[in-house]
Short mmCIF file of C-alpha atoms in Angstrom, two decimals:
data_model
loop_
_atom_site.label_atom_id
_atom_site.label_comp_id
_atom_site.label_asym_id
_atom_site.label_seq_id
_atom_site.Cartn_x
_atom_site.Cartn_y
_atom_site.Cartn_z
CA MET A 1 -9.63 -18.60 25.27
CA VAL A 2 -6.20 -19.84 26.34
CA PHE A 3 -5.66 -16.60 28.25
CA GLU A 4 -9.03 -17.05 29.94
CA ILE A 5 -8.15 -20.60 31.02
CA ILE A 6 -4.83 -19.37 32.42
CA LEU A 7 -6.65 -16.56 34.24
CA ILE A 8 -9.18 -18.96 35.79
CA TYR A 9 -6.41 -21.36 36.81
CA GLY A 10 -4.48 -18.48 38.39
CA LEU A 11 -7.58 -17.30 40.24
CA VAL A 12 -8.25 -20.77 41.70
CA GLU A 13 -4.60 -21.16 42.70
CA PHE A 14 -4.64 -17.73 44.34
CA TYR A 15 -7.65 -18.57 46.51
CA TYR A 16 -6.38 -22.03 47.47
CA SER A 17 -2.87 -20.71 48.17
CA SER A 18 -4.34 -18.00 50.41
CA ILE A 19 -6.37 -20.61 52.31
CA GLU A 20 -3.35 -22.89 52.65
CA ALA A 21 -1.19 -20.04 53.96
CA GLU A 22 -3.83 -19.05 56.53
CA LEU A 23 -4.29 -22.63 57.73
CA ASN A 24 -0.51 -23.13 57.96
CA ARG A 25 -0.18 -19.99 60.10
CA SER A 26 -2.82 -21.30 62.50
CA ALA A 27 -1.26 -24.79 62.71
CA GLN A 28 2.22 -23.33 63.16
CA SER A 29 0.99 -21.08 65.97
CA ILE A 30 -0.60 -24.01 67.83
CA VAL A 31 2.52 -26.20 67.46
CA TYR A 32 4.69 -23.30 68.63
CA ASN A 33 2.55 -22.72 71.71
CA TYR A 34 2.65 -26.42 72.56
CA ASN A 35 6.44 -26.49 72.31
CA GLN A 36 6.72 -23.33 74.42
CA TYR A 37 4.19 -23.95 77.16
CA LEU A 38 2.75 -27.43 77.16
CA ASN A 39 5.52 -29.83 76.18
CA ASN A 40 5.75 -31.18 79.73
CA TYR A 41 2.23 -32.37 79.61
CA GLU A 42 0.98 -35.57 78.14
CA LEU A 43 -0.77 -34.82 74.88
CA TYR A 44 -3.65 -37.25 75.28
CA LYS A 45 -4.52 -35.71 78.69
CA ASP A 46 -4.26 -32.04 77.85
CA ALA A 47 -5.29 -31.92 74.18
CA LYS A 48 -8.25 -29.70 74.99
CA VAL A 49 -5.90 -27.22 76.70
CA LEU A 50 -4.03 -26.92 73.41
CA LEU A 51 -7.24 -25.73 71.70
CA GLU A 52 -7.12 -22.65 73.91
CA TYR A 53 -4.01 -21.52 72.00
CA ILE A 54 -5.92 -21.25 68.73
CA PRO A 55 -5.28 -17.73 67.29
CA GLY A 56 -8.23 -15.43 67.83
CA ASN A 57 -8.77 -14.77 64.11
CA THR A 58 -8.98 -18.47 63.25
CA VAL A 59 -12.43 -19.52 62.01
CA ALA A 60 -11.33 -22.97 60.89
CA GLN A 61 -11.90 -26.28 62.66
CA VAL A 62 -8.89 -27.46 64.72
CA GLN A 63 -8.27 -31.10 65.60
CA ILE A 64 -5.64 -32.60 67.95
CA ILE A 65 -4.76 -36.20 67.02
CA ASP A 66 -2.48 -38.64 68.84
CA ASP A 67 0.25 -40.81 67.33
CA ARG A 68 -2.26 -43.59 66.57
CA GLY A 69 -4.56 -41.34 64.53
CA VAL A 70 -7.19 -41.07 67.26
CA LEU A 71 -8.97 -37.71 67.56
CA LEU A 72 -8.22 -36.30 71.02
CA ALA A 73 -9.89 -32.89 70.70
CA ASP A 74 -12.03 -31.03 68.13
CA SER A 75 -12.83 -27.31 68.30
CA ILE A 76 -16.12 -27.63 66.44
CA GLU A 77 -17.35 -31.24 66.67
CA PRO A 78 -16.44 -32.66 70.12
CA SER A 79 -18.74 -35.61 69.40
CA MET A 80 -16.13 -36.97 67.01
CA GLU A 81 -13.48 -37.22 69.76
CA GLY A 82 -12.19 -40.77 70.20
CA MET A 83 -12.71 -41.63 66.54
CA GLU A 84 -9.76 -42.93 64.54
CA LEU A 85 -9.12 -40.72 61.50
CA ASN A 86 -7.50 -42.04 58.37
CA TYR A 87 -6.69 -39.19 55.98
CA TYR A 88 -3.71 -38.60 53.75
CA ASP A 89 -2.54 -35.43 55.46
CA ILE A 90 -2.79 -37.03 58.94
CA ASN A 91 -0.76 -40.05 57.87
CA MET A 92 1.91 -37.81 56.31
CA ALA A 93 2.09 -35.69 59.49
CA LEU A 94 2.46 -38.82 61.64
CA SER A 95 5.48 -39.67 59.49
CA GLY A 96 6.97 -36.27 60.39
CA LYS A 97 6.00 -34.24 57.31
CA GLN A 98 3.70 -31.27 57.00
CA SER A 99 0.92 -32.04 54.54
CA ILE A 100 -2.28 -30.70 52.95
CA TRP A 101 -5.42 -32.41 51.74
CA LYS A 102 -8.35 -31.32 49.60
CA GLY A 103 -11.35 -33.55 49.38
CA LYS A 104 -14.84 -34.28 50.65
CA ILE A 105 -15.93 -35.50 54.04
CA SER A 106 -17.29 -38.98 53.56
CA GLN A 107 -20.23 -38.50 55.91
CA THR A 108 -21.52 -35.18 54.52
CA GLY A 109 -19.85 -34.85 51.13
CA GLU A 110 -18.77 -31.32 52.03
CA PRO A 111 -15.59 -30.13 50.30
CA VAL A 112 -12.82 -29.23 52.74
CA PHE A 113 -9.20 -28.10 52.80
CA SER A 114 -6.94 -29.25 55.63
CA VAL A 115 -3.32 -28.91 56.72
CA SER A 116 -1.63 -31.20 59.21
CA TRP A 117 1.50 -30.43 61.25
CA PRO A 118 3.35 -33.00 63.34
CA ILE A 119 3.79 -32.47 67.11
CA THR A 120 7.14 -33.84 68.25
CA SER A 121 8.53 -34.77 71.65
CA PRO A 122 11.16 -32.19 72.75
CA ASP A 123 13.64 -34.79 73.90
CA SER A 124 13.50 -37.40 71.15
CA GLU A 125 11.98 -35.57 68.14
CA LYS A 126 9.46 -38.40 68.05
CA VAL A 127 6.06 -37.58 66.58
CA ILE A 128 3.56 -37.77 69.42
CA GLY A 129 0.58 -36.23 67.63
CA VAL A 130 -0.84 -34.01 64.93
CA VAL A 131 -2.42 -30.57 64.76
CA ARG A 132 -4.96 -30.51 61.96
CA VAL A 133 -6.64 -27.30 60.79
CA ILE A 134 -9.65 -27.70 58.48
CA THR A 135 -11.84 -25.23 56.63
CA THR A 136 -14.79 -25.75 54.37
CA LEU A 137 -14.42 -24.94 50.67
CA SER A 138 -18.14 -24.49 50.03
CA ASP A 139 -18.08 -20.70 50.31
CA VAL A 140 -14.79 -20.39 48.44
CA ASN A 141 -15.99 -22.69 45.67
CA GLU A 142 -19.17 -20.64 45.34
CA ILE A 143 -17.11 -17.45 45.03
CA LEU A 144 -14.85 -19.12 42.48
CA LYS A 145 -17.89 -20.39 40.60
CA ASN A 146 -19.31 -16.87 40.36
CA HIS A 147 -15.94 -15.48 39.27
CA ILE A 148 -15.55 -18.19 36.65
CA ILE A 149 -19.06 -17.50 35.31
CA ILE A 150 -18.19 -13.81 35.07
CA LEU A 151 -14.87 -14.55 33.35
CA VAL A 152 -16.43 -17.01 30.91
CA SER A 153 -19.23 -14.55 30.13
CA LEU A 154 -16.66 -11.81 29.68
CA GLY A 155 -14.66 -14.13 27.44
CA PHE A 156 -17.69 -14.81 25.26
CA CYS A 157 -18.38 -11.08 25.08
CA ILE A 158 -14.77 -10.43 24.04
CA VAL A 159 -14.95 -13.19 21.43
CA PHE A 160 -18.21 -11.71 20.14
CA LEU A 161 -16.68 -8.24 20.01
CA ILE A 162 -13.64 -9.65 18.20
CA PHE A 163 -16.01 -11.32 15.74
CA LEU A 164 -17.85 -8.04 15.16
CA THR A 165 -14.53 -6.22 14.79
CA GLY A 166 -13.31 -8.85 12.35
CA LEU A 167 -16.55 -8.52 10.42
CA ALA A 168 -16.10 -4.75 10.30
CA LEU A 169 -12.46 -5.15 9.21
CA THR A 170 -13.62 -7.59 6.55
CA ASN A 171 -16.01 -4.96 5.22
CA THR A 172 -13.31 -2.28 5.30
CA ILE A 173 -10.54 -4.40 3.75
CA ILE A 174 -11.93 -7.42 1.93
CA SER A 175 -14.88 -5.64 0.31
CA PRO A 176 -12.76 -2.85 -1.26
CA VAL A 177 -10.21 -5.44 -2.42
CA LYS A 178 -13.01 -7.46 -4.04
CA GLU A 179 -14.32 -4.31 -5.69
CA ILE A 180 -10.84 -3.46 -7.01
CA THR A 181 -10.39 -7.05 -8.25
CA SER A 182 -13.76 -6.96 -10.02
CA ALA A 183 -12.95 -3.58 -11.59
CA ALA A 184 -9.54 -4.85 -12.75
CA LYS A 185 -11.17 -7.89 -14.39
CA THR A 186 -13.69 -5.64 -16.12
CA MET A 187 -10.87 -3.40 -17.38
CA ALA A 188 -9.01 -6.48 -18.60
CA GLN A 189 -12.01 -7.14 -20.85
CA GLY A 190 -11.57 -3.73 -22.46
CA ARG A 191 -14.19 -1.78 -20.50
CA PHE A 192 -12.49 1.24 -18.98
CA ASP A 193 -15.64 3.14 -17.98
CA VAL A 194 -15.81 1.30 -14.65
CA ARG A 195 -14.55 3.13 -11.55
CA VAL A 196 -13.64 2.07 -8.01
CA SER A 197 -15.29 3.97 -5.16
CA LYS A 198 -12.89 5.36 -2.56
CA ARG A 199 -14.10 4.54 0.96
CA TYR A 200 -11.07 5.30 3.11
CA ASN A 201 -7.87 7.34 2.83
CA ASP A 202 -5.58 4.35 3.22
CA GLU A 203 -3.36 2.18 1.00
CA ILE A 204 -6.39 0.42 -0.51
CA GLY A 205 -8.01 3.77 -1.24
CA GLU A 206 -4.78 4.91 -2.89
CA LEU A 207 -4.73 1.70 -4.95
CA GLY A 208 -8.29 2.42 -6.06
CA ASP A 209 -7.33 5.97 -7.06
CA THR A 210 -4.37 4.61 -9.04
CA LEU A 211 -6.61 2.10 -10.83
CA ASN A 212 -9.13 4.84 -11.63
CA TYR A 213 -6.32 7.08 -12.91
CA MET A 214 -4.98 4.26 -15.08
CA ALA A 215 -8.46 3.60 -16.50
CA GLN A 216 -8.93 7.30 -17.25
CA GLU A 217 -5.54 7.53 -18.96
CA VAL A 218 -6.23 4.41 -21.03
CA SER A 219 -9.66 5.80 -21.97
CA ASN A 220 -8.08 9.10 -22.99
CA HIS A 221 -5.41 7.25 -24.97
CA GLN A 222 -8.03 5.15 -26.72
CA LYS A 223 -10.06 8.25 -27.51
CA MET A 224 -6.99 9.96 -28.95
CA LYS A 225 -6.19 6.82 -30.91
CA ASN A 226 -9.72 6.63 -32.29
CA ASP A 227 -9.61 10.33 -33.12
CA PHE A 228 -6.25 9.74 -34.79
CA ILE A 229 -7.63 6.90 -36.91
CA ALA A 230 -10.58 9.04 -37.97
CA SER A 231 -8.27 12.00 -38.61
CA ILE A 232 -5.64 10.04 -40.53
CA SER A 233 -8.37 8.43 -42.61
CA HIS A 234 -9.58 11.89 -43.51
CA GLU A 235 -6.02 13.13 -44.10
CA LEU A 236 -5.35 10.22 -46.47
CA ARG A 237 -8.70 10.44 -48.21
CA THR A 238 -8.46 14.16 -48.98
CA PRO A 239 -5.28 14.09 -51.12
CA LEU A 240 -6.33 10.79 -52.70
CA THR A 241 -9.64 12.36 -53.72
CA SER A 242 -7.83 15.30 -55.33
CA ILE A 243 -5.34 13.02 -57.10
CA MET A 244 -8.04 10.66 -58.38
CA GLY A 245 -10.20 13.57 -59.50
CA TRP A 246 -7.45 15.12 -61.60
CA ILE A 247 -6.32 11.76 -62.99
CA ILE A 248 -9.88 11.03 -64.15
CA THR A 249 -10.12 14.51 -65.67
CA ILE A 250 -6.80 14.11 -67.51
CA ASN A 251 -7.69 10.61 -68.75
CA SER A 252 -11.07 11.78 -70.01
CA GLY A 253 -9.42 14.37 -72.27
CA ASP A 254 -11.47 17.21 -70.85
CA ILE A 255 -8.39 19.43 -70.40
CA ASP A 256 -8.71 22.48 -72.64
CA SER A 257 -5.32 24.11 -72.12
CA LYS A 258 -1.77 23.42 -71.06
CA GLU A 259 -2.20 25.79 -68.12
CA GLU A 260 -5.10 23.72 -66.79
CA LEU A 261 -3.08 20.53 -67.33
CA ARG A 262 -0.09 22.03 -65.51
CA GLU A 263 -2.37 23.09 -62.63
CA GLY A 264 -3.72 19.55 -62.34
CA LEU A 265 -0.25 18.03 -62.39
CA ASP A 266 0.92 20.52 -59.72
CA ILE A 267 -1.98 19.50 -57.48
CA ILE A 268 -1.21 15.83 -58.04
CA GLU A 269 2.46 16.47 -57.14
CA LYS A 270 1.65 18.44 -53.96
CA GLU A 271 -0.94 15.96 -52.75
CA SER A 272 1.43 13.07 -53.45
CA LYS A 273 4.11 14.76 -51.34
CA ARG A 274 1.54 15.30 -48.62
CA LEU A 275 0.68 11.61 -48.74
CA ALA A 276 4.37 10.73 -48.54
CA VAL A 277 4.78 12.86 -45.42
CA LEU A 278 1.80 11.18 -43.77
CA VAL A 279 3.13 7.74 -44.65
CA ASP A 280 6.59 8.64 -43.31
CA GLU A 281 5.07 9.80 -40.04
CA LEU A 282 3.10 6.59 -39.73
CA LEU A 283 6.22 4.54 -40.41
CA ASP A 284 8.21 6.53 -37.85
CA PHE A 285 5.44 6.12 -35.32
CA SER A 286 5.40 2.37 -35.91
CA LYS A 287 9.17 2.15 -35.42
CA PHE A 288 9.16 4.24 -32.26
CA ASP A 289 6.24 2.27 -30.88
CA ALA A 290 8.11 -0.98 -31.49
CA GLY A 291 11.35 0.43 -30.09
CA VAL A 292 13.37 -0.47 -33.19
CA ILE A 293 14.35 3.02 -34.33
CA THR A 294 18.10 3.58 -34.66
CA LEU A 295 20.17 6.70 -35.17
CA ARG A 296 22.75 7.04 -37.94
CA ARG A 297 25.18 9.27 -36.13
CA SER A 298 27.75 11.48 -37.75
CA THR A 299 29.55 14.74 -37.03
CA VAL A 300 26.93 17.47 -37.52
CA ASN A 301 27.58 21.20 -37.94
CA LEU A 302 24.44 22.63 -36.35
CA GLY A 303 25.08 26.13 -37.68
CA GLU A 304 25.18 24.93 -41.29
CA LEU A 305 22.19 22.62 -40.74
CA LEU A 306 20.03 25.44 -39.37
CA SER A 307 21.12 27.80 -42.17
CA TYR A 308 20.20 25.16 -44.75
CA ILE A 309 16.76 24.68 -43.19
CA LYS A 310 16.21 28.44 -43.14
CA ARG A 311 17.04 28.69 -46.86
CA GLN A 312 14.76 25.73 -47.56
CA MET A 313 11.87 27.44 -45.77
CA GLU A 314 12.35 30.95 -47.23
CA PRO A 315 10.20 30.42 -50.36
CA ARG A 316 7.32 29.28 -48.19
CA ALA A 317 7.81 32.24 -45.88
CA VAL A 318 7.67 34.60 -48.87
CA ARG A 319 4.45 32.98 -50.13
CA LYS A 320 2.78 33.32 -46.74
CA GLY A 321 4.10 36.79 -45.99
CA ILE A 322 6.02 35.64 -42.91
CA THR A 323 9.51 36.83 -41.93
CA ILE A 324 11.94 34.03 -41.07
CA THR A 325 15.29 34.92 -39.47
CA ILE A 326 18.27 33.03 -38.06
CA ASP A 327 20.65 34.04 -35.27
CA VAL A 328 23.28 31.40 -34.50
CA ASP A 329 26.49 31.74 -32.46
CA GLU A 330 29.58 31.60 -34.67
CA GLU A 331 31.22 29.18 -32.23
CA LEU A 332 28.24 26.84 -32.17
CA PRO A 333 29.84 23.42 -31.61
CA TRP A 334 29.58 20.41 -33.83
CA ILE A 335 27.80 17.45 -32.29
CA ASP A 336 27.58 13.71 -32.78
CA ALA A 337 24.02 13.15 -34.03
CA ASP A 338 21.74 11.83 -36.76
CA GLU A 339 21.62 14.79 -39.16
CA ASN A 340 18.53 13.66 -41.07
CA ARG A 341 16.57 13.05 -37.87
CA LEU A 342 17.53 16.47 -36.48
CA LYS A 343 16.51 18.04 -39.79
CA GLN A 344 13.18 16.22 -39.47
CA VAL A 345 12.70 17.68 -35.98
CA PHE A 346 13.52 21.28 -36.89
CA ILE A 347 11.47 21.21 -40.12
CA ASN A 348 8.49 19.78 -38.24
CA ILE A 349 8.69 22.50 -35.57
CA ILE A 350 9.06 25.27 -38.16
CA ASP A 351 6.24 23.73 -40.21
CA ASN A 352 3.97 24.02 -37.16
CA SER A 353 5.00 27.66 -36.78
CA PHE A 354 4.00 28.31 -40.40
CA LYS A 355 0.62 26.63 -39.83
CA PHE A 356 -0.26 28.79 -36.84
CA THR A 357 1.36 32.13 -37.75
CA GLN A 358 -0.62 34.66 -39.75
CA LYS A 359 0.58 36.85 -42.59
CA GLY A 360 2.92 39.56 -41.29
CA GLY A 361 4.19 37.36 -38.48
CA TYR A 362 7.71 36.12 -37.85
CA ILE A 363 9.63 32.92 -37.13
CA ASP A 364 13.05 33.20 -35.45
CA ILE A 365 15.66 30.41 -35.43
CA ILE A 366 18.20 30.90 -32.60
CA GLY A 367 21.26 28.80 -31.74
CA ARG A 368 23.24 29.28 -28.53
CA LYS A 369 26.19 27.52 -26.93
CA LYS A 370 25.67 26.59 -23.26
CA GLU A 371 28.12 25.06 -20.78
CA SER A 372 27.72 21.45 -21.86
CA SER A 373 24.89 21.68 -24.34
CA VAL A 374 23.49 23.49 -27.34
CA LEU A 375 20.18 25.36 -27.27
CA ILE A 376 18.17 25.63 -30.49
CA ARG A 377 15.17 27.91 -30.04
CA ILE A 378 12.38 28.41 -32.58
CA GLU A 379 10.05 31.31 -31.78
CA ASP A 380 6.96 32.63 -33.52
CA ASN A 381 4.22 35.15 -32.83
CA GLY A 382 1.39 32.88 -33.93
CA CYS A 383 -1.91 32.15 -32.25
CA GLY A 384 -0.30 30.24 -29.37
CA ILE A 385 -1.36 27.11 -27.51
CA PRO A 386 -3.90 27.06 -24.65
CA LYS A 387 -2.19 26.49 -21.30
CA GLU A 388 -4.11 23.28 -20.60
CA ASN A 389 -2.95 21.78 -23.92
CA ILE A 390 0.79 22.44 -23.54
CA PRO A 391 1.49 19.22 -21.54
CA LYS A 392 -0.43 17.24 -24.18
CA VAL A 393 1.04 18.51 -27.44
CA LYS A 394 3.91 15.99 -27.30
CA GLN A 395 1.52 13.09 -26.74
CA ARG A 396 0.79 10.77 -29.61
CA PHE A 397 -2.42 11.43 -31.57
CA PHE A 398 -3.06 14.76 -29.83
CA LYS A 399 -4.34 17.45 -32.22
CA GLY A 400 -6.07 19.92 -29.94
CA ASP A 401 -8.97 22.02 -31.19
CA SER A 402 -7.21 23.31 -34.28
CA LEU A 403 -8.80 22.88 -37.69
CA VAL A 404 -5.36 22.67 -39.29
CA SER A 405 -4.74 19.28 -40.89
CA GLY A 406 -2.16 16.85 -39.52
CA SER A 407 -1.69 13.40 -38.04
CA GLY A 408 -1.10 14.42 -34.43
CA LEU A 409 2.17 12.49 -34.49
CA GLY A 410 4.69 15.15 -35.51
CA LEU A 411 5.72 16.55 -32.13
CA ALA A 412 5.46 13.14 -30.48
CA ILE A 413 7.98 11.78 -33.00
CA CYS A 414 10.20 14.85 -32.58
CA ASP A 415 10.23 14.37 -28.82
CA GLU A 416 11.25 10.71 -29.24
CA ILE A 417 14.06 11.66 -31.62
CA ILE A 418 15.45 14.26 -29.21
CA LYS A 419 15.26 11.78 -26.33
CA LEU A 420 17.29 9.31 -28.40
CA HIS A 421 19.93 12.05 -28.61
CA ASN A 422 19.79 12.38 -24.78
CA GLY A 423 18.31 15.84 -25.20
CA GLU A 424 15.16 17.72 -24.24
CA LEU A 425 12.30 19.29 -26.17
CA ASN A 426 10.46 21.98 -24.19
CA ILE A 427 7.48 24.09 -25.25
CA GLU A 428 6.24 27.41 -23.87
CA SER A 429 3.29 29.26 -25.33
CA THR A 430 0.85 32.08 -24.65
CA VAL A 431 -2.44 32.34 -26.50
CA GLY A 432 -2.41 35.36 -28.82
CA LYS A 433 1.34 35.98 -28.38
CA GLY A 434 3.11 32.99 -29.82
CA THR A 435 5.07 29.85 -29.08
CA THR A 436 8.68 29.06 -28.14
CA VAL A 437 10.15 25.60 -28.69
CA ASP A 438 13.54 24.82 -27.11
CA VAL A 439 15.62 21.88 -28.27
CA ILE A 440 18.54 21.16 -25.92
CA LEU A 441 21.22 18.77 -27.15
CA PRO A 442 24.30 17.61 -25.22
CA VAL A 443 27.70 18.49 -26.64
CA GLN A 444 29.29 15.09 -27.24
CA LEU A 445 31.89 16.14 -29.77
CA GLU A 446 33.58 19.45 -30.53
CA ILE A 447 35.73 20.19 -33.59
#
């Protein structure tokens, strides 16, 4: 609107300035001709002669006025000759100054624009009269009125278009933001099934995609957590059922032989150890989740540690008909690490290999010295892991489609332990061919 007002003001000024310039040219021409050709004549006698010097393209009314303000000659209304005129521009011209005047004629009320130039005596520079050029403003004002109506109408159209554009922008920006806000509030209440619709490929659309991704990840995490709770409940209930069953049998005195009693006690011992492992995993998970786990570092001989683990696992390998081998560089460096935690990692990985490797298979333990790290590789030729599950096996609670028992926390805890050692745990696997797990540890201390 401000621009429109400025434009209208500029348009009016342009028209009036053009009129003023044209009237000034006509008045100047008449005064010049008087000074050149008629200055020896008396103005009051030859005023009408001066009208003959009006430029041919002048359509305005020209008046010649004497030094008393009396109209001597008029190009359009001769009947007014002899009248005394009292207008601002005439009075200013009689004082020796060029002047303009815009106003209305008192008799008719017609709007006019006039310029007045003084006529001076050539010998004394005394003002002896005035040349006044007048034009009506009726036609110009009508043109300006039409232009202003067009500009105002155009302004309203522009404002209306801006309003429609703003309304459209509101729908494209505010509405998606409101939808995202509503979805976020719903998610804050624990409902992660809600999704934000993507309307445009812009920053808001990207924000909606991010919110949807977050909701999906939280939903997946909750599902894994619920599956974990159901699984761990089953894992705890199964050994407890066996233990309670044998304790009741022993207490009832229904044991007929020492062999049967020994079998029952063996089952109680194995299931108790299984329970202890589950409880340890839960405790580790709780510590890692709270961020309070600490490492008890010492100087660790990796070669000896891996050999010890291999010897520990050999009886199990014999029972299952699996070949377990070790191939470690003689110059494998010692490292600064938590020996018990590393043992936990390697035993957990090898335990998984036992679970998924059939009779006649193999498990290889390999240790290699790299430039600034140590590579521990555990390979097997078990059933392998589906490609789509490999990125998930280190996630907490993930168990895949296997029917093998477990908490789904083992590899997640192992990965956390290796990260605390500033190392990496990488897994590669092919279904039907086997799995390779690489543990890379930085060499922080060599002896």
